[in-house]
Tab-separated table of C-alpha atoms in Angstrom:
chain	number	residue	atom	x	y	z
A	326	UNK	CA	5.374	15.970	-23.950
A	327	UNK	CA	2.123	15.235	-21.743
A	328	UNK	CA	4.112	13.360	-19.461
A	329	UNK	CA	6.124	16.277	-18.529
A	330	UNK	CA	3.250	18.519	-17.967
A	331	UNK	CA	2.473	17.850	-14.439
A	332	UNK	CA	5.996	17.835	-13.018
A	333	UNK	CA	6.692	21.155	-14.651
A	334	UNK	CA	3.253	22.613	-13.461
A	335	UNK	CA	4.386	21.431	-9.904
A	336	UNK	CA	7.766	22.815	-10.239
A	337	UNK	CA	6.226	26.347	-11.120
A	338	UNK	CA	3.896	26.294	-8.404
A	339	UNK	CA	6.338	25.442	-6.020
A	340	UNK	CA	8.679	27.913	-7.270
A	341	UNK	CA	5.948	30.841	-6.837
A	342	UNK	CA	5.068	29.628	-3.304
A	343	UNK	CA	8.521	29.467	-2.202
A	344	UNK	CA	9.511	32.928	-3.457
A	345	UNK	CA	6.002	34.531	-2.185
A	346	UNK	CA	5.815	35.855	1.379
A	347	UNK	CA	4.237	32.349	2.364
A	348	UNK	CA	7.460	30.716	1.423
A	349	UNK	CA	10.598	30.504	3.865
A	350	UNK	CA	14.065	29.544	2.582
A	351	UNK	CA	14.375	27.519	5.916
A	352	UNK	CA	11.483	25.534	5.285
A	353	UNK	CA	10.513	25.706	1.400
A	354	UNK	CA	13.843	26.569	-0.353
A	355	UNK	CA	13.400	27.361	-3.899
A	356	UNK	CA	14.429	25.141	-6.936
A	357	UNK	CA	17.718	27.213	-7.131
A	358	UNK	CA	18.615	26.581	-3.684
A	359	UNK	CA	17.828	22.790	-4.108
A	360	UNK	CA	19.651	22.549	-7.331
A	361	UNK	CA	22.741	24.651	-5.740
A	362	UNK	CA	22.758	22.135	-3.117
A	363	UNK	CA	22.552	19.143	-5.672
A	364	UNK	CA	25.449	20.466	-7.526
A	365	UNK	CA	27.516	20.918	-4.247
A	366	UNK	CA	26.907	17.404	-3.377
A	367	UNK	CA	28.225	15.947	-6.709
A	368	UNK	CA	31.243	18.516	-6.947
A	369	UNK	CA	32.381	18.014	-3.263
A	370	UNK	CA	32.231	13.942	-3.702
A	371	UNK	CA	29.991	13.702	-0.705
A	372	UNK	CA	27.290	12.187	-2.749
A	373	UNK	CA	29.294	9.489	-4.065
A	374	UNK	CA	30.187	8.612	-0.398
A	375	UNK	CA	26.932	8.109	0.679
A	376	UNK	CA	25.329	6.713	-2.499
A	377	UNK	CA	28.398	4.351	-2.322
A	378	UNK	CA	27.775	3.452	1.451
A	379	UNK	CA	24.112	2.756	0.773
A	380	UNK	CA	24.564	0.886	-2.420
A	381	UNK	CA	27.132	-1.374	-0.746
A	382	UNK	CA	24.858	-2.125	2.331
A	383	UNK	CA	21.798	-2.487	0.181
A	384	UNK	CA	23.682	-4.940	-2.478
A	385	UNK	CA	25.315	-6.998	0.010
A	386	UNK	CA	22.212	-7.808	1.985
A	387	UNK	CA	20.407	-8.350	-1.112
A	388	UNK	CA	22.846	-10.765	-2.477
A	389	UNK	CA	22.866	-12.458	0.705
A	390	UNK	CA	19.283	-12.776	1.004
A	391	UNK	CA	19.262	-14.059	-2.840
A	392	UNK	CA	21.856	-16.899	-2.648
A	393	UNK	CA	20.197	-18.223	0.804
A	394	UNK	CA	16.579	-17.813	0.203
A	395	UNK	CA	16.107	-19.053	-3.273
A	396	UNK	CA	18.070	-22.568	-2.696
A	397	UNK	CA	16.241	-23.069	0.647
A	398	UNK	CA	12.909	-22.121	-0.814
A	399	UNK	CA	13.315	-24.592	-3.851
A	400	UNK	CA	14.087	-27.396	-1.280
A	401	UNK	CA	11.660	-26.462	1.360
A	402	UNK	CA	8.821	-25.963	-1.484
A	403	UNK	CA	9.547	-29.345	-2.799
A	404	UNK	CA	9.707	-31.378	0.225
A	405	UNK	CA	6.594	-31.606	2.116
A	406	UNK	CA	7.909	-33.357	5.397
A	407	UNK	CA	10.402	-30.367	5.934
A	408	UNK	CA	7.928	-27.649	5.090
A	409	UNK	CA	5.571	-29.242	7.791
A	410	UNK	CA	8.283	-29.253	10.333
A	411	UNK	CA	9.796	-25.770	9.309
A	412	UNK	CA	6.843	-23.774	8.630
A	413	UNK	CA	5.623	-23.093	11.879
A	414	UNK	CA	8.921	-21.507	12.871
A	415	UNK	CA	9.235	-19.941	9.642
A	416	UNK	CA	6.142	-18.244	10.102
A	417	UNK	CA	6.965	-17.004	13.738
A	418	UNK	CA	10.076	-15.391	12.483
A	419	UNK	CA	9.026	-13.573	9.183
A	420	UNK	CA	6.002	-12.015	11.273
A	421	UNK	CA	8.810	-10.076	13.150
A	422	UNK	CA	8.537	-6.693	11.194
A	423	UNK	CA	12.084	-6.223	9.962
A	424	UNK	CA	11.886	-2.640	11.128
A	425	UNK	CA	11.582	-3.625	14.669
A	426	UNK	CA	14.991	-5.256	14.454
A	427	UNK	CA	16.770	-1.893	13.750
A	428	UNK	CA	17.653	-1.396	17.484
A	429	UNK	CA	18.702	-4.925	18.105
A	430	UNK	CA	20.765	-5.192	15.300
A	431	UNK	CA	22.791	-2.275	16.718
A	432	UNK	CA	23.453	-4.489	19.954
A	433	UNK	CA	24.167	-7.452	17.426
A	434	UNK	CA	26.551	-5.873	14.856
A	435	UNK	CA	27.422	-2.399	15.906
A	436	UNK	CA	26.483	0.755	13.986
A	437	UNK	CA	28.669	-0.170	10.937
A	438	UNK	CA	27.911	-1.688	7.613
A	439	UNK	CA	27.318	-4.941	9.146
A	440	UNK	CA	24.152	-4.157	10.912
A	441	UNK	CA	22.894	-2.286	7.921
A	442	UNK	CA	23.685	-5.295	5.756
A	443	UNK	CA	21.881	-7.713	8.160
A	444	UNK	CA	18.880	-5.864	8.294
A	445	UNK	CA	18.562	-5.425	4.527
A	446	UNK	CA	19.306	-9.477	4.243
A	447	UNK	CA	16.766	-10.304	6.900
A	448	UNK	CA	14.292	-8.044	5.253
A	449	UNK	CA	14.700	-9.577	1.907
A	450	UNK	CA	14.858	-12.985	2.999
A	451	UNK	CA	11.313	-13.641	3.814
A	452	UNK	CA	9.511	-12.394	0.690
A	453	UNK	CA	12.024	-13.989	-1.493
A	454	UNK	CA	11.936	-17.331	0.422
A	455	UNK	CA	8.302	-17.488	0.541
A	456	UNK	CA	7.709	-16.484	-3.102
A	457	UNK	CA	10.227	-19.189	-4.226
A	458	UNK	CA	8.192	-21.770	-2.136
A	459	UNK	CA	5.085	-20.707	-3.881
A	460	UNK	CA	6.481	-20.867	-7.409
A	461	UNK	CA	7.832	-24.345	-6.409
A	462	UNK	CA	4.337	-25.662	-5.189
A	463	UNK	CA	2.833	-24.383	-8.470
A	464	UNK	CA	5.106	-26.444	-10.760
A	465	UNK	CA	2.997	-28.310	-13.153
A	466	UNK	CA	2.888	-31.886	-11.771
A	467	UNK	CA	2.985	-32.885	-15.566
A	468	UNK	CA	6.389	-31.491	-15.796
A	469	UNK	CA	7.587	-33.241	-12.555
A	470	UNK	CA	6.474	-36.531	-13.699
A	471	UNK	CA	7.878	-36.115	-17.125
A	472	UNK	CA	11.227	-35.550	-15.299
A	473	UNK	CA	11.134	-38.528	-13.341
A	474	UNK	CA	10.102	-40.756	-16.436
A	475	UNK	CA	13.361	-39.469	-18.031
A	476	UNK	CA	15.152	-40.271	-14.948
A	477	UNK	CA	16.248	-36.579	-14.312
A	478	UNK	CA	18.739	-36.448	-10.998
A	479	UNK	CA	17.848	-34.309	-8.403
A	480	UNK	CA	20.312	-31.353	-9.066
A	481	UNK	CA	19.206	-31.271	-12.722
A	482	UNK	CA	15.525	-31.421	-11.413
A	483	UNK	CA	16.210	-28.068	-9.308
A	484	UNK	CA	18.234	-26.357	-12.140
A	485	UNK	CA	16.001	-27.330	-15.215
A	486	UNK	CA	12.347	-27.455	-13.947
A	487	UNK	CA	11.947	-26.184	-10.453
A	488	UNK	CA	13.967	-22.962	-10.593
A	489	UNK	CA	12.685	-22.013	-14.117
A	490	UNK	CA	9.002	-22.519	-13.177
A	491	UNK	CA	9.559	-20.860	-9.941
A	492	UNK	CA	11.058	-17.710	-11.547
A	493	UNK	CA	8.142	-15.340	-12.092
A	494	UNK	CA	7.454	-15.904	-8.392
A	495	UNK	CA	10.784	-15.416	-7.152
A	496	UNK	CA	11.128	-12.313	-9.211
A	497	UNK	CA	7.888	-11.006	-7.753
A	498	UNK	CA	9.806	-11.810	-4.280
A	499	UNK	CA	12.504	-9.616	-5.379
A	500	UNK	CA	10.712	-6.732	-6.273
A	501	UNK	CA	8.804	-6.670	-2.779
A	502	UNK	CA	11.872	-7.397	-1.115
A	503	UNK	CA	13.566	-4.337	-2.620
A	504	UNK	CA	10.711	-2.072	-1.500
A	505	UNK	CA	10.809	-3.204	2.044
A	506	UNK	CA	14.644	-3.178	2.247
A	507	UNK	CA	15.181	0.270	1.261
A	508	UNK	CA	12.918	1.451	4.158
A	509	UNK	CA	14.736	-0.578	6.617
A	510	UNK	CA	17.922	0.845	5.219
A	511	UNK	CA	16.914	4.220	5.493
A	512	UNK	CA	15.617	3.954	9.078
A	513	UNK	CA	18.784	2.191	10.317
A	514	UNK	CA	20.900	4.950	8.471
A	515	UNK	CA	18.752	7.785	10.175
A	516	UNK	CA	18.900	6.079	13.666
A	517	UNK	CA	22.921	5.263	13.891
A	518	UNK	CA	25.170	5.907	11.063
A	519	UNK	CA	27.590	8.446	9.689
A	520	UNK	CA	26.934	7.722	6.124
A	521	UNK	CA	24.434	6.838	3.610
A	522	UNK	CA	21.591	8.469	1.966
A	523	UNK	CA	19.383	8.219	5.170
A	524	UNK	CA	22.062	9.854	7.102
A	525	UNK	CA	22.503	12.461	4.600
A	526	UNK	CA	18.945	13.398	4.556
A	527	UNK	CA	18.566	13.651	8.441
A	528	UNK	CA	22.012	15.290	9.154
A	529	UNK	CA	20.907	18.217	6.562
A	530	UNK	CA	17.466	18.446	8.239
A	531	UNK	CA	19.394	18.631	11.636
A	532	UNK	CA	21.864	21.251	10.600
A	533	UNK	CA	18.741	23.245	8.971
A	534	UNK	CA	20.384	22.863	5.267
A	535	UNK	CA	16.914	22.366	3.690
A	536	UNK	CA	18.200	22.619	0.296
A	537	UNK	CA	20.591	19.720	0.975
A	538	UNK	CA	17.585	17.830	2.468
A	539	UNK	CA	15.424	18.178	-0.382
A	540	UNK	CA	18.340	16.993	-2.875
A	541	UNK	CA	18.755	13.945	-0.476
A	542	UNK	CA	14.972	13.168	-0.951
A	543	UNK	CA	15.229	13.756	-4.469
A	544	UNK	CA	18.253	11.542	-4.930
A	545	UNK	CA	16.283	8.731	-2.825
A	546	UNK	CA	13.366	8.890	-5.311
A	547	UNK	CA	15.755	8.501	-8.326
A	548	UNK	CA	17.403	5.463	-6.563
A	549	UNK	CA	14.046	3.962	-5.944
A	550	UNK	CA	12.874	4.483	-9.296
A	551	UNK	CA	15.950	3.037	-10.756
A	552	UNK	CA	15.730	0.066	-8.857
A	553	UNK	CA	12.125	-0.544	-9.584
A	554	UNK	CA	13.174	-0.134	-13.426
A	555	UNK	CA	15.965	-2.488	-13.044
A	556	UNK	CA	13.697	-5.022	-11.457
A	557	UNK	CA	11.233	-4.829	-14.210
A	558	UNK	CA	13.827	-4.934	-16.918
A	559	UNK	CA	15.428	-7.997	-15.200
A	560	UNK	CA	11.786	-9.537	-15.125
A	561	UNK	CA	11.170	-8.907	-18.922
A	562	UNK	CA	14.691	-10.059	-19.742
A	563	UNK	CA	14.397	-13.359	-17.901
A	564	UNK	CA	10.761	-14.070	-18.556
A	565	UNK	CA	11.109	-13.403	-22.361
A	566	UNK	CA	11.256	-16.819	-23.367
A	567	UNK	CA	7.617	-17.126	-22.349
A	568	UNK	CA	6.223	-14.574	-24.425
A	569	UNK	CA	7.988	-16.102	-27.410
A	570	UNK	CA	6.384	-19.438	-26.581
B	999	UNK	CA	1.909	-32.645	16.883
B	1000	UNK	CA	5.234	-33.418	15.114
B	1001	UNK	CA	5.113	-29.830	13.650
B	1002	UNK	CA	5.790	-28.673	16.774
B	1003	UNK	CA	8.544	-30.704	17.771
B	1004	UNK	CA	11.176	-28.531	16.261
B	1005	UNK	CA	10.248	-24.998	17.427
B	1006	UNK	CA	9.725	-26.383	20.739
B	1007	UNK	CA	13.039	-27.966	20.512
B	1008	UNK	CA	14.785	-24.842	19.401
B	1009	UNK	CA	13.140	-22.744	22.167
B	1010	UNK	CA	14.428	-25.194	24.781
B	1011	UNK	CA	17.935	-24.808	23.155
B	1012	UNK	CA	17.711	-21.049	23.036
B	1013	UNK	CA	16.434	-21.084	26.813
B	1014	UNK	CA	19.848	-22.919	27.932
B	1015	UNK	CA	22.243	-22.025	25.443
B	1016	UNK	CA	22.569	-18.315	24.765
B	1017	UNK	CA	23.298	-15.003	26.559
B	1018	UNK	CA	19.634	-13.380	27.072
B	1019	UNK	CA	21.083	-9.892	26.713
B	1020	UNK	CA	21.607	-10.656	22.924
B	1021	UNK	CA	19.175	-13.280	21.994
B	1022	UNK	CA	15.597	-13.500	23.289
B	1023	UNK	CA	15.184	-16.245	25.617
B	1024	UNK	CA	11.723	-17.520	26.250
B	1025	UNK	CA	11.648	-17.001	29.830
B	1026	UNK	CA	13.266	-13.177	29.310
B	1027	UNK	CA	10.605	-12.497	26.892
B	1028	UNK	CA	7.571	-13.690	29.218
B	1029	UNK	CA	9.214	-12.037	32.201
B	1030	UNK	CA	9.464	-8.691	29.860
B	1031	UNK	CA	5.803	-9.248	28.744
B	1032	UNK	CA	4.817	-9.816	32.213
B	1033	UNK	CA	6.584	-6.494	33.528
B	1034	UNK	CA	5.046	-4.557	30.678
B	1035	UNK	CA	1.596	-5.225	31.214
B	1036	UNK	CA	1.837	-5.288	34.955
B	1037	UNK	CA	3.352	-1.771	35.105
B	1038	UNK	CA	0.766	-0.464	32.318
B	1039	UNK	CA	3.440	1.786	30.457
B	1040	UNK	CA	2.732	-0.343	27.579
B	1041	UNK	CA	-0.860	0.694	26.965
B	1042	UNK	CA	-0.256	4.445	26.271
B	1043	UNK	CA	2.512	3.578	23.620
B	1044	UNK	CA	0.375	0.764	21.763
B	1045	UNK	CA	-2.443	3.276	21.699
B	1046	UNK	CA	-0.274	5.812	20.096
B	1047	UNK	CA	1.264	3.481	17.476
B	1048	UNK	CA	-2.208	2.136	16.679
B	1049	UNK	CA	-3.946	5.466	16.425
B	1050	UNK	CA	-1.199	7.036	14.141
B	1051	UNK	CA	-1.184	3.864	12.065
B	1052	UNK	CA	-4.809	4.226	11.604
B	1053	UNK	CA	-5.134	7.498	11.051
B	1054	UNK	CA	-2.441	7.603	8.335
B	1055	UNK	CA	-4.148	4.327	6.628
B	1056	UNK	CA	-7.464	6.243	6.938
B	1057	UNK	CA	-6.093	9.118	4.662
B	1058	UNK	CA	-4.278	6.925	2.553
B	1059	UNK	CA	-7.303	4.461	1.815
B	1060	UNK	CA	-9.190	7.552	1.220
B	1061	UNK	CA	-7.100	9.502	-1.078
B	1062	UNK	CA	-5.722	6.263	-2.695
B	1063	UNK	CA	-9.161	4.673	-3.449
B	1064	UNK	CA	-10.570	7.960	-4.921
B	1065	UNK	CA	-7.406	8.767	-6.772
B	1066	UNK	CA	-6.743	5.214	-7.915
B	1067	UNK	CA	-10.275	4.812	-9.245
B	1068	UNK	CA	-10.258	8.080	-11.277
B	1069	UNK	CA	-6.781	7.309	-12.641
B	1070	UNK	CA	-8.191	3.853	-13.811
B	1071	UNK	CA	-11.274	4.995	-15.433
B	1072	UNK	CA	-9.829	8.039	-17.350
B	1073	UNK	CA	-7.097	7.033	-19.476
B	1074	UNK	CA	-6.148	10.700	-19.983
B	1075	UNK	CA	-5.644	11.227	-16.414
B	1076	UNK	CA	-3.461	7.999	-16.249
B	1077	UNK	CA	-1.116	9.762	-19.085
B	1078	UNK	CA	-0.675	12.943	-17.507
B	1079	UNK	CA	-0.096	11.844	-13.942
B	1080	UNK	CA	1.415	8.468	-14.032
B	1081	UNK	CA	5.182	9.389	-14.562
B	1082	UNK	CA	4.942	11.824	-11.707
B	1083	UNK	CA	3.173	9.341	-9.398
B	1084	UNK	CA	5.770	6.816	-10.392
B	1085	UNK	CA	8.685	8.981	-9.067
B	1086	UNK	CA	6.824	10.056	-5.956
B	1087	UNK	CA	6.154	6.489	-5.389
B	1088	UNK	CA	9.631	5.544	-5.433
B	1089	UNK	CA	10.318	7.804	-2.419
B	1090	UNK	CA	10.250	5.604	0.978
B	1091	UNK	CA	7.923	7.497	3.359
B	1092	UNK	CA	10.552	7.289	6.058
B	1093	UNK	CA	12.955	9.428	3.956
B	1094	UNK	CA	10.418	12.180	4.064
B	1095	UNK	CA	10.363	11.988	7.919
B	1096	UNK	CA	12.921	14.986	8.194
B	1097	UNK	CA	10.895	16.975	6.245
B	1098	UNK	CA	7.863	16.369	7.632
B	1099	UNK	CA	9.639	17.255	11.364
B	1100	UNK	CA	10.686	20.432	9.906
B	1101	UNK	CA	7.288	21.339	8.430
B	1102	UNK	CA	5.011	19.828	11.165
B	1103	UNK	CA	7.043	19.250	14.275
B	1104	UNK	CA	7.717	16.051	16.312
B	1105	UNK	CA	5.279	13.525	17.135
B	1106	UNK	CA	2.056	12.682	15.391
B	1107	UNK	CA	1.751	15.520	13.363
B	1108	UNK	CA	4.790	14.757	11.534
B	1109	UNK	CA	4.415	11.112	11.598
B	1110	UNK	CA	0.902	10.509	10.477
B	1111	UNK	CA	1.762	12.499	7.005
B	1112	UNK	CA	4.642	9.968	6.519
B	1113	UNK	CA	2.483	7.204	7.299
B	1114	UNK	CA	-0.062	8.252	5.052
B	1115	UNK	CA	2.288	9.057	2.159
B	1116	UNK	CA	3.864	5.592	2.368
B	1117	UNK	CA	0.580	3.767	2.656
B	1118	UNK	CA	-1.304	5.712	-0.238
B	1119	UNK	CA	0.778	3.915	-3.338
B	1120	UNK	CA	-0.233	0.427	-2.826
B	1121	UNK	CA	-3.944	1.103	-2.772
B	1122	UNK	CA	-3.861	3.679	-5.460
B	1123	UNK	CA	-2.175	1.438	-7.825
B	1124	UNK	CA	-4.274	-1.513	-6.995
B	1125	UNK	CA	-7.499	0.443	-7.259
B	1126	UNK	CA	-6.269	1.828	-10.416
B	1127	UNK	CA	-5.781	-1.781	-11.865
B	1128	UNK	CA	-9.024	-2.671	-10.744
B	1129	UNK	CA	-10.655	0.159	-12.692
B	1130	UNK	CA	-8.546	-0.246	-15.553
B	1131	UNK	CA	-9.564	-3.979	-15.889
B	1132	UNK	CA	-13.322	-3.165	-15.313
B	1133	UNK	CA	-14.916	-5.312	-18.230
B	1134	UNK	CA	-16.350	-2.658	-20.660
B	1135	UNK	CA	-19.413	-4.580	-21.178
B	1136	UNK	CA	-20.368	-3.704	-17.538
B	1137	UNK	CA	-19.831	0.252	-18.444
B	1138	UNK	CA	-21.764	-0.317	-21.753
B	1139	UNK	CA	-24.555	-2.038	-19.841
B	1140	UNK	CA	-24.479	0.863	-17.351
B	1141	UNK	CA	-24.770	3.435	-20.182
B	1142	UNK	CA	-27.423	1.788	-21.900
B	1143	UNK	CA	-29.323	1.934	-18.766
B	1144	UNK	CA	-28.880	5.388	-18.792
B	1145	UNK	CA	-26.682	5.640	-15.439
B	1146	UNK	CA	-25.386	8.974	-14.898
B	1147	UNK	CA	-21.752	9.134	-14.215
B	1148	UNK	CA	-22.242	9.412	-10.397
B	1149	UNK	CA	-24.118	6.314	-10.196
B	1150	UNK	CA	-21.835	4.565	-12.807
B	1151	UNK	CA	-19.126	4.988	-10.261
B	1152	UNK	CA	-20.816	3.847	-7.362
B	1153	UNK	CA	-22.871	0.916	-8.563
B	1154	UNK	CA	-20.487	-0.399	-11.235
B	1155	UNK	CA	-16.755	0.984	-11.006
B	1156	UNK	CA	-16.614	0.785	-7.002
B	1157	UNK	CA	-17.930	-2.997	-6.515
B	1158	UNK	CA	-16.207	-4.301	-9.501
B	1159	UNK	CA	-12.926	-2.825	-8.053
B	1160	UNK	CA	-13.323	-4.077	-4.516
B	1161	UNK	CA	-11.263	-7.185	-4.460
B	1162	UNK	CA	-8.345	-5.172	-6.083
B	1163	UNK	CA	-8.937	-2.542	-3.453
B	1164	UNK	CA	-8.557	-4.951	-0.599
B	1165	UNK	CA	-5.292	-6.432	-2.126
B	1166	UNK	CA	-3.887	-3.105	-1.953
B	1167	UNK	CA	-5.239	-2.286	1.603
B	1168	UNK	CA	-3.678	-5.296	2.797
B	1169	UNK	CA	-0.475	-3.915	1.489
B	1170	UNK	CA	-0.987	-0.322	2.796
B	1171	UNK	CA	-1.417	-1.346	6.174
B	1172	UNK	CA	1.909	-3.114	6.339
B	1173	UNK	CA	3.491	-0.109	4.935
B	1174	UNK	CA	1.519	2.209	7.338
B	1175	UNK	CA	2.674	0.017	10.432
B	1176	UNK	CA	6.069	-0.573	9.066
B	1177	UNK	CA	6.641	3.295	8.419
B	1178	UNK	CA	5.034	4.420	11.582
B	1179	UNK	CA	7.359	2.232	13.899
B	1180	UNK	CA	10.251	3.388	11.734
B	1181	UNK	CA	9.199	6.928	12.254
B	1182	UNK	CA	9.025	6.517	15.947
B	1183	UNK	CA	12.109	4.708	16.025
B	1184	UNK	CA	14.042	7.720	14.239
B	1185	UNK	CA	12.504	10.577	16.066
B	1186	UNK	CA	9.899	9.341	18.409
B	1187	UNK	CA	9.266	10.474	22.110
B	1188	UNK	CA	6.571	7.780	22.518
B	1189	UNK	CA	4.997	4.804	20.816
B	1190	UNK	CA	6.053	1.140	20.360
B	1191	UNK	CA	8.986	2.050	18.036
B	1192	UNK	CA	10.391	4.610	20.569
B	1193	UNK	CA	9.850	2.031	23.246
B	1194	UNK	CA	11.917	-0.533	21.451
B	1195	UNK	CA	14.806	1.655	20.809
B	1196	UNK	CA	14.405	3.276	24.235
B	1197	UNK	CA	14.915	-0.429	26.061
B	1198	UNK	CA	17.866	-1.000	23.744
B	1199	UNK	CA	19.409	2.085	24.936
B	1200	UNK	CA	18.721	1.633	28.616
B	1201	UNK	CA	19.779	-2.166	28.391
B	1202	UNK	CA	16.369	-3.701	29.064
B	1203	UNK	CA	16.297	-6.485	26.704
B	1204	UNK	CA	13.421	-8.305	28.203
B	1205	UNK	CA	11.197	-5.356	27.689
B	1206	UNK	CA	12.531	-4.663	24.128
B	1207	UNK	CA	11.895	-8.029	22.780
B	1208	UNK	CA	8.535	-8.279	24.315
B	1209	UNK	CA	7.701	-4.772	22.817
B	1210	UNK	CA	9.001	-6.242	19.241
B	1211	UNK	CA	6.813	-9.289	19.423
B	1212	UNK	CA	3.750	-7.074	20.478
B	1213	UNK	CA	4.535	-5.133	17.211
B	1214	UNK	CA	4.376	-8.454	15.219
B	1215	UNK	CA	1.118	-9.407	16.831
B	1216	UNK	CA	-0.119	-5.820	16.004
B	1217	UNK	CA	0.772	-6.302	12.335
B	1218	UNK	CA	-0.891	-9.768	12.232
B	1219	UNK	CA	-3.948	-8.359	14.071
B	1220	UNK	CA	-4.259	-5.562	11.532
B	1221	UNK	CA	-3.958	-7.847	8.531
B	1222	UNK	CA	-6.467	-10.349	10.247
B	1223	UNK	CA	-9.121	-7.527	10.578
B	1224	UNK	CA	-8.615	-6.542	6.968
B	1225	UNK	CA	-8.922	-9.989	5.597
B	1226	UNK	CA	-12.314	-10.690	7.757
B	1227	UNK	CA	-13.702	-7.259	6.533
B	1228	UNK	CA	-12.754	-8.523	2.851
B	1229	UNK	CA	-14.392	-11.867	3.413
B	1230	UNK	CA	-17.475	-10.162	4.872
B	1231	UNK	CA	-17.946	-7.640	2.023
B	1232	UNK	CA	-17.188	-10.247	-0.742
B	1233	UNK	CA	-19.261	-13.015	0.524
B	1234	UNK	CA	-21.908	-12.398	-1.981
B	1235	UNK	CA	-19.193	-13.556	-4.814
B	1236	UNK	CA	-19.157	-16.979	-3.006
B	1237	UNK	CA	-23.077	-17.761	-1.963
B	1238	UNK	CA	-22.819	-20.844	0.221
């Protein structure tokens, strides 16, 4: 109950201001207007289109980053000569804020899903890679020596020792990369796109459909919160054995 | 020396093998950077991006530190406010740009609020954790010495939370720069983000790449300044 007090209070305050002479339906739509716009978005199927487009880009890019960054991170983290050779270059490439790649992604991949997927993958890749490497580096040397004594093969070493001990750090990387990739996705959808939540919000603003724009922002918040919750749940689920041990 | 062998080899490969309109070759970036610096058009945009980022960051740190410490110290406040904060935190700052443009107009007046919004949450959450994890023995010691709540705040709570606050600030400055450049890309008429998009649209790749590298350097510079400030403020913890 206490958790709801502040949101309800804010909603009432908003409604009063929106309906007072201070408010203007063009700039501060009432909750009714926002709600109506939200319902219209759902019933017209527009929401599904845009949500689907954003989800495909986000999931596609995220998956590409995950399946490339984690193996590379495991190998790089466990091999110091490779790290020595590659690190200066990786440091250089990751210091490019992925947001500055939005314009060049259009040149490289056009204004479709490919460009957005690339941007998301790029934004996700670096936090995942670096956190995987950190996780591997922090593997207890006792475990590694024990594995060597038991003559564990290379592949088994990665799967049974390095990956599990790097997992908490990898999941931290996943959470960071989710936050960054959503920002990059929104920007690229606002710059050049014909679908996606970012496009929906900007398009509504340009047409002065303020209620629709607020509905879009609200949906964005729900997406962000669900991604957060999903990441937290995964973390708890995968790391459960640690609490039990 | 060997550590540079691979990057240098790669740069040479880039230089001779790719189409400079699509992938930055070192010579193209160098000419672009030279052109930008010589013509002087860069400085105005750099100053704008930097001032917006810093203004938003300043607002974010003030709000974030104050709110975060209070929320961390008062359990009841956390109970009431956290669910709402979690929802707002989940909205990427740039998603609010259209709204900000509608309310405040184009330019800095809409970009600074967006930057401030995006940069508030990392510092807020970290300051909150700092205050939450404050050893209760310090608070009780303060109470025994009859500190009033204001000096307890200033002399116990704030110093104990400084490492946490800096962790948050370092994250915040990255969010501030990213959101600022992102906002300039979406709806800017000046600033480095606008410059990158403008050079892309007018097909001047050498200047575009040079500007992108400048943003990277700006980000590294801002992080370095924060790190140095942290080292100086916390030096008493590691007396040499």
